[in-house]
């Protein structure tokens, strides 16, 4: 039996926290400073966490190994499991050619790449996050942007930043429902509080995306659409958190955002277009097909790069001269792009509609009961860990919802989509195997990172860091979202971050006199920012745009933006902990 101790180094919380922080420091230094691939940075962090657990905390080596294996198992199922199946779902549309239909449909809304980035990365990405999460929005939206001519690294950066604010209510509200179970706080109260924090990010993210693509000129020319998209999503998320079940908040917000953006574009267009002006007419319709063909012949990364190289533009078209004649040529090129029939467009959307239908079916009592019957709950072998009071640590019990997990729901939807897309079972199976092979390093990275989280949680390193942070007293309020930021960056999942730090935030609230609803919600809201720099999302994004092994480059692109966002959230949470904005706490 291993009994957790939170001050093992010289009976000092500060000294112990210095050791407990080593795995996190290892991960971020190797990834962001030394530019190692995410898989090796994650593996090194895992090794450091095991060494600290054994030699600083005195945890038996056998239990350390067992805890790492449990974390790896959870990292695969359910965390990366949803990403695997969501990307496979999109690859099915590529195999059938309907990814091009979807791309052309989105392109016909506007020929401007900055507009397309807002619609795809923010609006469509938010819907994917609401339905599935797990890195799927980054992978799918990055592929779509590349097929429209966006530079690969910009496409990945834009999608990583866009996949933040929807995360709190993502994967059918899973982060909030897990937090409520752990803390025994009302789901609705947490939802309302998160709805008064996360929408702050939603207001500004579309503006960030436009700036990343086209700098200040982009902001000057496209800010009206970015403002409409941000306001629509933020308002719908804020209102939905109070009026809707937590599972539906982001689904409704994404649909409202998309509807408002498309309606606005019917009455407004950028003064200057940013499109592929040098390409002959019809090249935009053909490039995606060439990219898909390259994917089939030369691997996922090569195919995506092929789709990007098929477009002569670079960096979102920053080198193009601007004049009315070129704008006219751009509009003509897009006007000549073939339009697909309504039936083909509906078929392209069928996989995502299938996800919604399967999700709805799981809300029906007898179906949910039947699917829930295939659930395994058991004590993980080799783990005998108790807290200082002698109570078993919750992480020693593993639970696998084989059919009710979000990843399995997407897998079922994918199987239903095969005949709808006019594909055969052999093609679907071959695509799945190929997808697993392409994501092998992303899977390895996630398993290592979640292994780190489990070792730190089981050994007591996580609690040590929390106790040290709680010494700030009421000044802890602005630190609260930072913990969620770090935890999500470490685990790649806001849900896992809530599982790690939810009780810590609750305990800290009770010791400092701060609101427990405020701090627990701040953990979730801060976690959405950490999603952008998590090794899981970086690995998935790198695979999607053909940059495997260059995750450090993506990390440096997005890290500054996440610092800006977490600083804004910290300021907001601090104000909500004072009479200034205390009225916002339910």
Coordinates of C-alpha atoms in Angstrom, one line a residue:
X1 CA 0.0 0.0 0.0
X2 CA 1.3 3.4 -0.9
X3 CA 0.1 6.4 1.2
X4 CA 0.4 9.7 -0.6
X5 CA 2.6 12.4 1.0
X6 CA 2.5 15.9 -0.3
X7 CA 5.7 17.3 1.3
X8 CA 8.2 14.5 0.8
X9 CA 11.3 16.8 0.2
X10 CA 12.5 18.1 3.6
X11 CA 8.9 18.3 4.7
X12 CA 8.6 21.5 2.6
X13 CA 5.8 22.1 0.2
X14 CA 7.9 24.6 -1.7
X15 CA 10.8 22.2 -2.1
X16 CA 8.5 19.4 -3.0
X17 CA 6.7 21.6 -5.5
X18 CA 10.0 22.3 -7.2
X19 CA 10.5 18.6 -7.8
X20 CA 6.8 18.0 -8.8
X21 CA 7.2 20.7 -11.5
X22 CA 10.1 18.9 -13.2
X23 CA 8.0 16.7 -15.5
X24 CA 6.0 19.8 -16.7
X25 CA 9.2 21.8 -17.2
X26 CA 10.8 18.9 -19.1
X27 CA 7.8 18.7 -21.4
X28 CA 7.7 22.4 -22.2
X29 CA 11.4 23.0 -22.5
X30 CA 12.0 20.1 -24.8
X31 CA 9.0 20.9 -26.9
X32 CA 9.2 24.7 -27.0
X33 CA 12.8 25.6 -26.5
X34 CA 14.9 22.6 -27.8
X35 CA 12.3 21.9 -30.5
X36 CA 12.2 18.1 -30.0
X37 CA 9.3 16.2 -31.6
X38 CA 6.3 15.9 -29.3
X39 CA 6.7 12.2 -29.0
X40 CA 10.2 12.4 -27.5
X41 CA 9.4 15.3 -25.3
X42 CA 6.4 13.4 -23.9
X43 CA 8.4 10.3 -23.4
X44 CA 11.1 12.2 -21.6
X45 CA 8.5 13.9 -19.4
X46 CA 7.1 10.4 -18.6
X47 CA 10.5 9.2 -17.5
X48 CA 11.1 12.3 -15.3
X49 CA 7.7 11.9 -13.6
X50 CA 8.5 8.3 -12.8
X51 CA 11.9 9.2 -11.4
X52 CA 10.4 11.9 -9.2
X53 CA 7.6 9.5 -8.0
X54 CA 10.1 6.8 -7.0
X55 CA 13.0 8.8 -5.6
X56 CA 11.3 12.0 -4.3
X57 CA 7.9 10.7 -3.3
X58 CA 8.8 7.1 -2.4
X59 CA 6.2 5.4 -4.5
X60 CA 7.0 1.8 -5.2
X61 CA 8.4 1.2 -8.7
X62 CA 5.9 -1.5 -9.6
X63 CA 3.0 0.9 -8.8
X64 CA 4.6 3.7 -10.8
X65 CA 4.8 1.4 -13.8
X66 CA 1.2 0.3 -13.3
X67 CA 0.0 3.9 -13.0
X68 CA 1.8 4.8 -16.2
X69 CA 0.1 1.9 -18.0
X70 CA -3.3 3.0 -16.7
X71 CA -2.6 6.5 -18.0
X72 CA -1.6 5.2 -21.3
X73 CA -4.7 3.1 -21.5
X74 CA -6.9 6.1 -20.7
X75 CA -4.9 8.2 -23.1
X76 CA -5.9 5.8 -25.9
X77 CA -9.5 5.2 -24.7
X78 CA -11.4 7.4 -24.5
X79 CA -9.1 10.4 -25.2
X80 CA -7.3 9.8 -28.5
X81 CA -10.0 7.3 -29.5
X82 CA -12.3 10.1 -30.4
X83 CA -9.7 11.8 -32.6
X84 CA -8.9 8.5 -34.4
X85 CA -12.5 8.0 -35.3
X86 CA -13.3 11.6 -36.2
X87 CA -10.4 11.8 -38.6
X88 CA -11.4 8.5 -40.1
X89 CA -14.9 9.9 -40.6
X90 CA -13.5 12.7 -42.6
X91 CA -11.2 10.4 -44.5
X92 CA -14.3 8.5 -45.7
X93 CA -15.5 11.7 -47.3
X94 CA -12.1 12.1 -48.9
X95 CA -12.3 8.6 -50.3
X96 CA -15.8 9.2 -51.7
X97 CA -14.9 12.7 -53.1
X98 CA -17.4 14.4 -50.8
X99 CA -14.7 16.3 -49.0
X100 CA -14.2 18.2 -52.2
X101 CA -18.0 18.8 -52.3
X102 CA -17.9 20.2 -48.8
X103 CA -14.9 22.4 -49.7
X104 CA -16.5 23.7 -52.8
X105 CA -19.7 24.5 -51.0
X106 CA -17.8 26.5 -48.4
X107 CA -15.7 28.2 -51.0
X108 CA -18.8 29.4 -52.9
X109 CA -19.9 31.3 -49.8
X110 CA -16.9 33.6 -50.4
X111 CA -13.7 33.5 -52.4
X112 CA -11.8 35.3 -49.7
X113 CA -9.5 32.9 -47.7
X114 CA -9.8 35.0 -44.5
X115 CA -13.6 34.6 -44.7
X116 CA -13.2 30.9 -45.4
X117 CA -10.9 30.6 -42.3
X118 CA -13.5 32.1 -40.1
X119 CA -16.3 29.8 -41.5
X120 CA -14.2 26.6 -41.5
X121 CA -11.8 26.9 -38.5
X122 CA -14.2 28.8 -36.2
X123 CA -17.8 28.0 -37.1
X124 CA -17.4 24.5 -38.5
X125 CA -14.6 23.7 -36.1
X126 CA -16.8 24.6 -33.2
X127 CA -19.5 22.2 -34.4
X128 CA -16.9 19.4 -34.7
X129 CA -15.6 20.2 -31.2
X130 CA -19.2 20.2 -29.8
X131 CA -19.9 16.8 -31.3
X132 CA -16.6 15.0 -31.0
X133 CA -13.6 17.0 -29.7
X134 CA -10.4 15.0 -29.3
X135 CA -8.3 17.0 -31.9
X136 CA -10.8 16.2 -34.7
X137 CA -11.5 19.9 -35.4
X138 CA -7.8 20.7 -35.9
X139 CA -7.2 17.8 -38.2
X140 CA -10.4 18.1 -40.4
X141 CA -10.4 21.9 -40.6
X142 CA -6.7 22.2 -41.4
X143 CA -7.1 19.8 -44.3
X144 CA -10.0 21.9 -45.6
X145 CA -8.0 25.1 -45.3
X146 CA -5.0 23.6 -47.1
X147 CA -7.2 22.4 -49.9
X148 CA -8.3 26.0 -50.3
X149 CA -4.7 27.2 -50.6
X150 CA -3.8 28.3 -47.1
X151 CA -0.1 27.7 -46.2
X152 CA 0.1 24.5 -44.1
X153 CA 1.7 26.0 -41.0
X154 CA -0.8 28.9 -41.0
X155 CA -3.7 26.4 -41.5
X156 CA -2.6 24.4 -38.4
X157 CA -2.0 27.5 -36.3
X158 CA -5.4 29.0 -37.2
X159 CA -7.1 25.7 -36.3
X160 CA -5.3 25.3 -33.0
X161 CA -6.3 28.7 -31.9
X162 CA -9.9 28.3 -33.1
X163 CA -10.2 25.0 -31.1
X164 CA -10.2 26.8 -27.7
X165 CA -13.4 28.5 -26.7
X166 CA -15.7 25.7 -27.8
X167 CA -13.7 23.2 -25.7
X168 CA -15.4 23.9 -22.3
X169 CA -18.7 22.5 -23.7
X170 CA -17.1 20.2 -26.2
X171 CA -17.6 16.5 -26.7
X172 CA -21.2 16.9 -25.7
X173 CA -20.4 18.9 -22.5
X174 CA -18.1 16.1 -21.1
X175 CA -15.6 18.4 -19.3
X176 CA -18.4 20.0 -17.3
X177 CA -20.3 16.8 -16.5
X178 CA -17.0 15.1 -15.3
X179 CA -16.2 18.1 -13.2
X180 CA -19.7 18.0 -11.6
X181 CA -19.3 14.3 -10.8
X182 CA -15.9 14.8 -9.2
X183 CA -16.8 17.9 -7.1
X184 CA -20.5 17.0 -6.5
X185 CA -21.4 20.6 -7.6
X186 CA -24.5 21.2 -9.7
X187 CA -23.9 20.8 -13.4
X188 CA -26.1 23.8 -14.2
X189 CA -24.2 26.1 -11.8
X190 CA -20.9 25.2 -13.3
X191 CA -22.3 25.6 -16.8
X192 CA -23.6 29.0 -16.0
X193 CA -20.3 30.1 -14.6
X194 CA -18.3 28.8 -17.5
X195 CA -20.8 30.6 -19.8
X196 CA -19.7 33.8 -18.1
X197 CA -16.0 33.2 -18.7
X198 CA -15.3 31.3 -21.9
X199 CA -17.4 33.6 -24.2
X200 CA -14.8 36.3 -23.5
X201 CA -12.4 34.3 -25.7
X202 CA -15.0 33.7 -28.4
X203 CA -15.4 37.5 -28.9
X204 CA -11.8 37.8 -30.0
X205 CA -10.7 34.5 -31.6
X206 CA -12.1 35.2 -35.1
X207 CA -10.1 38.5 -35.0
X208 CA -7.0 36.5 -34.0
X209 CA -7.5 34.1 -36.9
X210 CA -7.7 36.9 -39.4
X211 CA -4.6 38.5 -38.0
X212 CA -2.7 35.2 -38.2
X213 CA -3.6 34.8 -41.8
X214 CA -3.2 38.4 -43.1
X215 CA -1.9 40.6 -40.3
X216 CA -3.2 44.1 -39.8
X217 CA -4.5 44.4 -43.3
X218 CA -6.7 41.4 -42.7
X219 CA -8.1 43.0 -39.5
X220 CA -8.8 46.2 -41.4
X221 CA -10.6 44.5 -44.2
X222 CA -12.4 41.5 -42.5
X223 CA -13.0 42.7 -39.0
X224 CA -16.8 43.2 -39.5
X225 CA -17.3 39.4 -40.3
X226 CA -14.9 38.5 -37.4
X227 CA -16.9 40.7 -35.0
X228 CA -20.2 39.2 -36.2
X229 CA -18.9 35.6 -35.8
X230 CA -17.4 36.3 -32.4
X231 CA -20.5 38.1 -31.1
X232 CA -22.9 35.4 -32.4
X233 CA -21.0 32.5 -30.8
X234 CA -20.3 34.3 -27.6
X235 CA -23.9 35.4 -27.1
X236 CA -25.2 31.9 -28.0
X237 CA -22.7 30.2 -25.7
X238 CA -23.6 32.6 -22.8
X239 CA -27.3 32.2 -23.3
X240 CA -27.1 28.5 -23.9
X241 CA -25.2 27.9 -20.7
X242 CA -28.2 29.2 -18.8
X243 CA -31.1 27.8 -20.9
X244 CA -29.9 24.6 -22.6
X245 CA -28.6 21.2 -21.4
X246 CA -24.9 21.3 -21.2
X247 CA -24.7 18.7 -24.1
X248 CA -26.3 21.2 -26.5
X249 CA -24.7 24.5 -25.6
X250 CA -21.8 24.5 -28.2
X251 CA -23.9 22.7 -30.9
X252 CA -26.4 25.5 -30.8
X253 CA -23.7 28.2 -30.5
X254 CA -21.8 26.8 -33.6
X255 CA -25.0 26.7 -35.7
X256 CA -26.0 30.2 -34.6
X257 CA -22.5 31.4 -35.4
X258 CA -22.5 29.8 -38.8
X259 CA -26.0 31.1 -39.6
X260 CA -25.2 34.6 -38.6
X261 CA -22.0 34.7 -40.5
X262 CA -23.5 33.4 -43.7
X263 CA -26.4 35.8 -43.4
X264 CA -24.0 38.7 -42.9
X265 CA -22.0 37.7 -46.0
X266 CA -25.1 38.0 -48.1
X267 CA -25.1 41.7 -47.4
X268 CA -21.4 42.4 -47.0
X269 CA -18.1 41.3 -48.6
X270 CA -14.5 42.4 -48.0
X271 CA -13.4 45.4 -50.0
X272 CA -10.3 43.5 -51.3
X273 CA -10.3 39.8 -51.9
X274 CA -7.5 37.5 -50.7
X275 CA -7.7 34.6 -53.1
X276 CA -5.5 32.7 -55.5
X277 CA -5.5 35.3 -58.3
X278 CA -2.8 33.6 -60.3
X279 CA -4.5 30.3 -60.7
X280 CA -6.4 29.5 -63.9
X281 CA -10.1 29.2 -63.7
X282 CA -11.2 25.9 -62.1
X283 CA -7.9 25.2 -60.4
X284 CA -9.5 25.6 -57.0
X285 CA -12.0 22.9 -57.8
X286 CA -9.3 20.6 -59.0
X287 CA -6.6 21.0 -56.3
X288 CA -8.5 19.2 -53.7
X289 CA -9.0 16.2 -55.9
X290 CA -5.2 16.2 -56.7
X291 CA -4.5 16.4 -53.0
X292 CA -6.9 13.5 -52.2
X293 CA -5.2 11.5 -55.0
X294 CA -1.8 12.2 -53.5
X295 CA -3.1 11.2 -50.1
X296 CA -4.2 7.8 -51.5
X297 CA -0.9 7.3 -53.3
X298 CA 1.7 8.7 -50.9
X299 CA 0.4 9.0 -47.4
X300 CA -1.6 11.5 -45.4
X301 CA 1.1 14.1 -44.9
X302 CA 2.3 13.9 -48.5
X303 CA -1.2 14.2 -49.8
X304 CA -2.0 17.3 -47.7
X305 CA 1.2 18.9 -48.8
X306 CA 0.3 18.0 -52.4
X307 CA -3.0 19.7 -52.0
X308 CA -1.3 22.8 -50.7
X309 CA 1.4 22.9 -53.3
X310 CA -1.2 22.5 -56.1
X311 CA -2.1 26.1 -55.2
X312 CA 0.4 28.7 -56.4
X313 CA -0.3 31.1 -53.5
X314 CA 1.7 31.4 -50.3
X315 CA 0.9 32.5 -46.8
X316 CA -2.8 33.4 -47.6
X317 CA -1.9 35.4 -50.7
X318 CA 0.2 38.0 -49.0
X319 CA 2.3 38.7 -52.2
X320 CA -0.6 39.6 -54.5
X321 CA -1.2 43.1 -55.8
X322 CA -4.5 44.6 -55.0
X323 CA -6.7 46.2 -57.6
X324 CA -10.3 46.0 -58.9
X325 CA -9.3 44.0 -62.0
X326 CA -7.7 41.3 -59.9
X327 CA -10.7 41.2 -57.6
X328 CA -12.9 40.7 -60.7
X329 CA -10.7 37.9 -61.9
X330 CA -10.9 36.2 -58.4
X331 CA -14.6 36.4 -58.4
X332 CA -14.8 35.0 -61.9
X333 CA -12.5 32.1 -61.0
X334 CA -14.7 31.1 -58.1
X335 CA -17.8 31.7 -60.1
X336 CA -16.6 29.2 -62.7
X337 CA -15.9 26.6 -60.0
X338 CA -18.5 23.8 -60.6
X339 CA -21.5 23.8 -58.2
X340 CA -22.6 20.5 -56.8
X341 CA -26.2 19.3 -56.7
X342 CA -28.1 19.6 -53.5
X343 CA -28.1 15.8 -53.2
X344 CA -24.3 15.7 -53.2
X345 CA -24.1 18.5 -50.7
X346 CA -26.5 16.6 -48.4
X347 CA -24.4 13.5 -48.9
X348 CA -21.2 15.4 -47.9
X349 CA -22.9 16.6 -44.7
X350 CA -24.4 13.1 -44.0
X351 CA -21.5 11.9 -41.8
X352 CA -21.9 14.9 -39.4
X353 CA -25.6 14.5 -39.4
X354 CA -25.1 10.9 -38.5
X355 CA -23.1 11.9 -35.5
X356 CA -25.9 14.2 -34.3
X357 CA -28.5 11.4 -34.8
X358 CA -26.4 8.8 -32.9
X359 CA -25.9 11.3 -30.1
X360 CA -29.6 11.9 -30.0
X361 CA -30.3 8.2 -29.9
X362 CA -28.1 7.8 -26.9
X363 CA -30.4 10.2 -25.0
X364 CA -33.3 7.7 -25.4
X365 CA -33.6 5.7 -22.2
X366 CA -33.6 2.1 -23.4
X367 CA -30.9 2.7 -26.0
X368 CA -28.7 4.4 -23.5
X369 CA -29.2 1.5 -21.0
X370 CA -28.4 -1.1 -23.7
X371 CA -25.2 0.7 -24.7
X372 CA -24.3 1.4 -21.1
X373 CA -24.5 -2.3 -20.3
X374 CA -21.2 -2.7 -22.2
X375 CA -19.2 -0.7 -19.6
X376 CA -16.3 -2.1 -17.6
X377 CA -15.4 -0.7 -14.1
X378 CA -12.6 -2.4 -12.2
X379 CA -9.7 -1.7 -9.9
X380 CA -6.6 -1.3 -12.0
X381 CA -4.1 -4.2 -11.3
X382 CA -1.1 -3.4 -9.2
X383 CA -2.3 -0.1 -7.8
X384 CA -2.9 0.3 -4.1
X385 CA -2.8 4.0 -3.4
X386 CA -4.6 5.9 -0.6
X387 CA -4.6 9.5 0.4
X388 CA -3.2 10.7 3.8
X389 CA -6.6 10.0 5.4
X390 CA -6.6 6.4 4.2
X391 CA -9.2 6.8 1.5
X392 CA -8.5 5.1 -1.9
X393 CA -7.5 7.6 -4.6
X394 CA -10.1 7.6 -7.4
X395 CA -7.5 7.1 -10.1
X396 CA -7.0 3.5 -9.0
X397 CA -10.4 2.6 -10.4
X398 CA -10.7 2.4 -14.2
X399 CA -13.9 2.8 -16.2
X400 CA -14.3 2.1 -19.9
X401 CA -17.7 3.0 -21.5
X402 CA -17.1 0.9 -24.7
X403 CA -20.1 2.1 -26.6
X404 CA -21.2 5.3 -24.8
X405 CA -17.8 7.0 -25.2
X406 CA -17.8 9.9 -27.7
X407 CA -15.2 8.1 -29.8
X408 CA -17.4 5.0 -30.1
X409 CA -20.4 7.2 -31.0
X410 CA -18.3 8.7 -33.9
X411 CA -17.2 5.2 -34.9
X412 CA -20.8 4.1 -35.1
X413 CA -21.7 7.2 -37.1
X414 CA -18.8 6.5 -39.5
X415 CA -20.1 2.9 -40.0
X416 CA -23.5 4.3 -40.8
X417 CA -22.0 6.8 -43.2
X418 CA -20.2 4.2 -45.4
X419 CA -23.3 3.3 -47.5
X420 CA -24.5 6.9 -47.5
X421 CA -21.2 7.9 -49.1
X422 CA -21.5 4.9 -51.6
X423 CA -18.4 3.2 -50.2
X424 CA -17.8 -0.5 -49.6
X425 CA -16.8 -2.1 -46.3
X426 CA -13.3 -3.1 -47.7
X427 CA -12.5 0.6 -48.5
X428 CA -13.7 1.7 -45.1
X429 CA -11.6 -0.9 -43.3
X430 CA -8.5 -0.1 -45.4
X431 CA -9.0 3.6 -44.7
X432 CA -9.2 2.9 -41.0
X433 CA -6.0 0.9 -40.9
X434 CA -4.2 3.5 -42.9
X435 CA -5.5 6.2 -40.5
X436 CA -4.2 4.3 -37.5
X437 CA -0.8 4.0 -39.1
X438 CA -0.7 7.8 -39.8
X439 CA -1.7 8.7 -36.3
X440 CA 0.6 6.2 -34.6
X441 CA 3.0 8.9 -33.2
X442 CA 0.0 11.0 -32.1
X443 CA -1.3 8.0 -30.2
X444 CA 2.1 7.4 -28.7
X445 CA 2.4 11.0 -27.6
X446 CA -1.0 11.2 -26.0
X447 CA -0.5 7.9 -24.2
X448 CA 2.8 9.2 -22.8
X449 CA 1.4 12.5 -21.7
X450 CA -1.7 11.0 -20.0
X451 CA 0.7 8.5 -18.3
X452 CA 2.6 11.6 -16.9
X453 CA -0.7 13.0 -15.6
X454 CA -1.7 9.7 -13.9
X455 CA 1.7 9.3 -12.2
X456 CA 1.7 12.8 -11.0
X457 CA -1.8 12.4 -9.7
X458 CA -1.2 9.0 -8.0
X459 CA 2.1 9.9 -6.4
X460 CA 0.8 13.2 -5.1
X461 CA 2.8 15.6 -7.3
X462 CA -0.4 17.3 -8.6
X463 CA -1.7 18.0 -5.1
X464 CA 1.7 19.3 -4.0
X465 CA 1.6 21.8 -6.8
X466 CA -1.9 22.8 -5.8
X467 CA -1.2 23.2 -2.1
X468 CA 1.8 25.4 -3.0
X469 CA -0.4 27.5 -5.3
X470 CA -3.1 27.8 -2.7
X471 CA -0.8 29.6 -0.4
X472 CA -1.6 32.7 -2.3
X473 CA -4.9 32.9 -0.4
X474 CA -7.6 35.0 -2.0
X475 CA -4.9 36.0 -4.5
X476 CA -5.3 32.5 -5.8
X477 CA -8.3 33.5 -7.9
X478 CA -6.3 34.7 -11.0
X479 CA -4.0 31.6 -10.6
X480 CA -7.0 29.2 -10.8
X481 CA -7.4 29.3 -14.6
X482 CA -3.7 29.0 -15.0
X483 CA -3.8 25.6 -13.3
X484 CA -6.5 24.5 -15.8
X485 CA -4.3 25.8 -18.6
X486 CA -1.3 23.8 -17.5
X487 CA -3.4 20.6 -16.8
X488 CA -5.0 20.7 -20.3
X489 CA -1.6 21.5 -21.9
X490 CA -0.3 18.4 -20.1
X491 CA -3.1 15.9 -20.7
X492 CA -4.5 17.3 -24.0
X493 CA -8.0 17.2 -22.6
X494 CA -10.1 19.7 -20.6
X495 CA -12.0 16.7 -19.2
X496 CA -8.7 15.2 -17.9
X497 CA -7.7 18.6 -16.5
X498 CA -10.9 18.7 -14.5
X499 CA -10.4 15.2 -13.3
X500 CA -6.9 16.2 -12.2
X501 CA -7.5 19.6 -10.6
X502 CA -11.3 19.7 -10.0
X503 CA -11.0 18.6 -6.3
X504 CA -7.9 20.7 -5.9
X505 CA -9.8 23.8 -7.0
X506 CA -12.7 22.9 -4.7
X507 CA -10.4 22.3 -1.7
X508 CA -8.6 25.5 -2.3
X509 CA -11.9 27.4 -2.5
X510 CA -12.9 26.1 0.9
X511 CA -9.5 27.0 2.4
X512 CA -9.4 30.5 0.9
X513 CA -13.0 31.6 1.2
X514 CA -13.4 31.9 -2.5
X515 CA -16.4 30.6 -4.4
X516 CA -16.2 26.9 -5.2
X517 CA -18.3 27.4 -8.4
X518 CA -16.0 30.2 -9.5
X519 CA -12.7 28.3 -9.1
X520 CA -13.9 25.0 -10.5
X521 CA -15.4 26.8 -13.5
X522 CA -12.1 28.7 -13.9
X523 CA -10.3 25.4 -14.1
X524 CA -12.5 24.5 -17.1
X525 CA -12.2 27.9 -18.8
X526 CA -8.5 28.0 -18.4
X527 CA -8.2 24.5 -19.7
X528 CA -9.7 25.6 -23.1
X529 CA -6.7 27.8 -23.6
X530 CA -4.2 25.0 -22.8
X531 CA -5.8 22.9 -25.5
X532 CA -4.0 24.8 -28.2
X533 CA -0.5 23.9 -26.9
X534 CA -1.2 20.4 -25.7
X535 CA 1.1 17.7 -27.3
X536 CA -2.1 15.8 -28.3
X537 CA -3.4 18.7 -30.5
X538 CA 0.0 19.6 -31.7
X539 CA 0.7 16.1 -32.8
X540 CA -2.7 15.8 -34.6
X541 CA -2.2 19.1 -36.2
X542 CA 1.3 18.2 -37.4
X543 CA 0.0 15.0 -38.9
X544 CA -2.8 16.8 -40.6
X545 CA -0.6 19.4 -42.4
X546 CA 2.4 17.1 -43.1
X547 CA 4.7 18.5 -40.4
X548 CA 5.4 15.4 -38.4
X549 CA 8.4 16.0 -36.1
X550 CA 7.9 19.8 -36.3
X551 CA 5.4 20.2 -33.4
X552 CA 7.8 22.5 -31.7
X553 CA 7.4 25.0 -34.5
X554 CA 3.7 24.9 -34.1
X555 CA 4.1 25.3 -30.4
X556 CA 6.0 28.5 -30.8
X557 CA 3.4 29.8 -33.2
X558 CA 0.5 29.4 -30.8
X559 CA 2.2 29.8 -27.4
X560 CA 2.1 33.6 -27.4
X561 CA -1.6 33.7 -28.2
X562 CA -2.4 31.3 -25.4
X563 CA -0.4 33.5 -22.9
X564 CA -2.5 36.5 -24.0
X565 CA -5.8 34.6 -23.6
X566 CA -4.9 33.1 -20.2
X567 CA -3.9 36.5 -19.0
X568 CA -7.3 37.9 -20.0
X569 CA -9.1 35.0 -18.3
X570 CA -7.0 35.4 -15.1
X571 CA -8.0 39.1 -15.0
X572 CA -11.6 38.2 -15.5
X573 CA -11.6 35.5 -12.8
X574 CA -9.9 37.9 -10.4
X575 CA -12.6 40.5 -11.0
X576 CA -15.3 37.9 -10.5
X577 CA -13.8 37.1 -7.1
X578 CA -14.2 40.7 -6.0
X579 CA -17.2 42.9 -5.6
X580 CA -16.4 44.4 -9.0
X581 CA -17.8 41.4 -10.9
X582 CA -18.8 39.2 -8.1
X583 CA -22.5 39.5 -9.2
X584 CA -21.7 37.2 -12.1
X585 CA -21.1 34.2 -9.8
X586 CA -24.4 32.2 -9.5

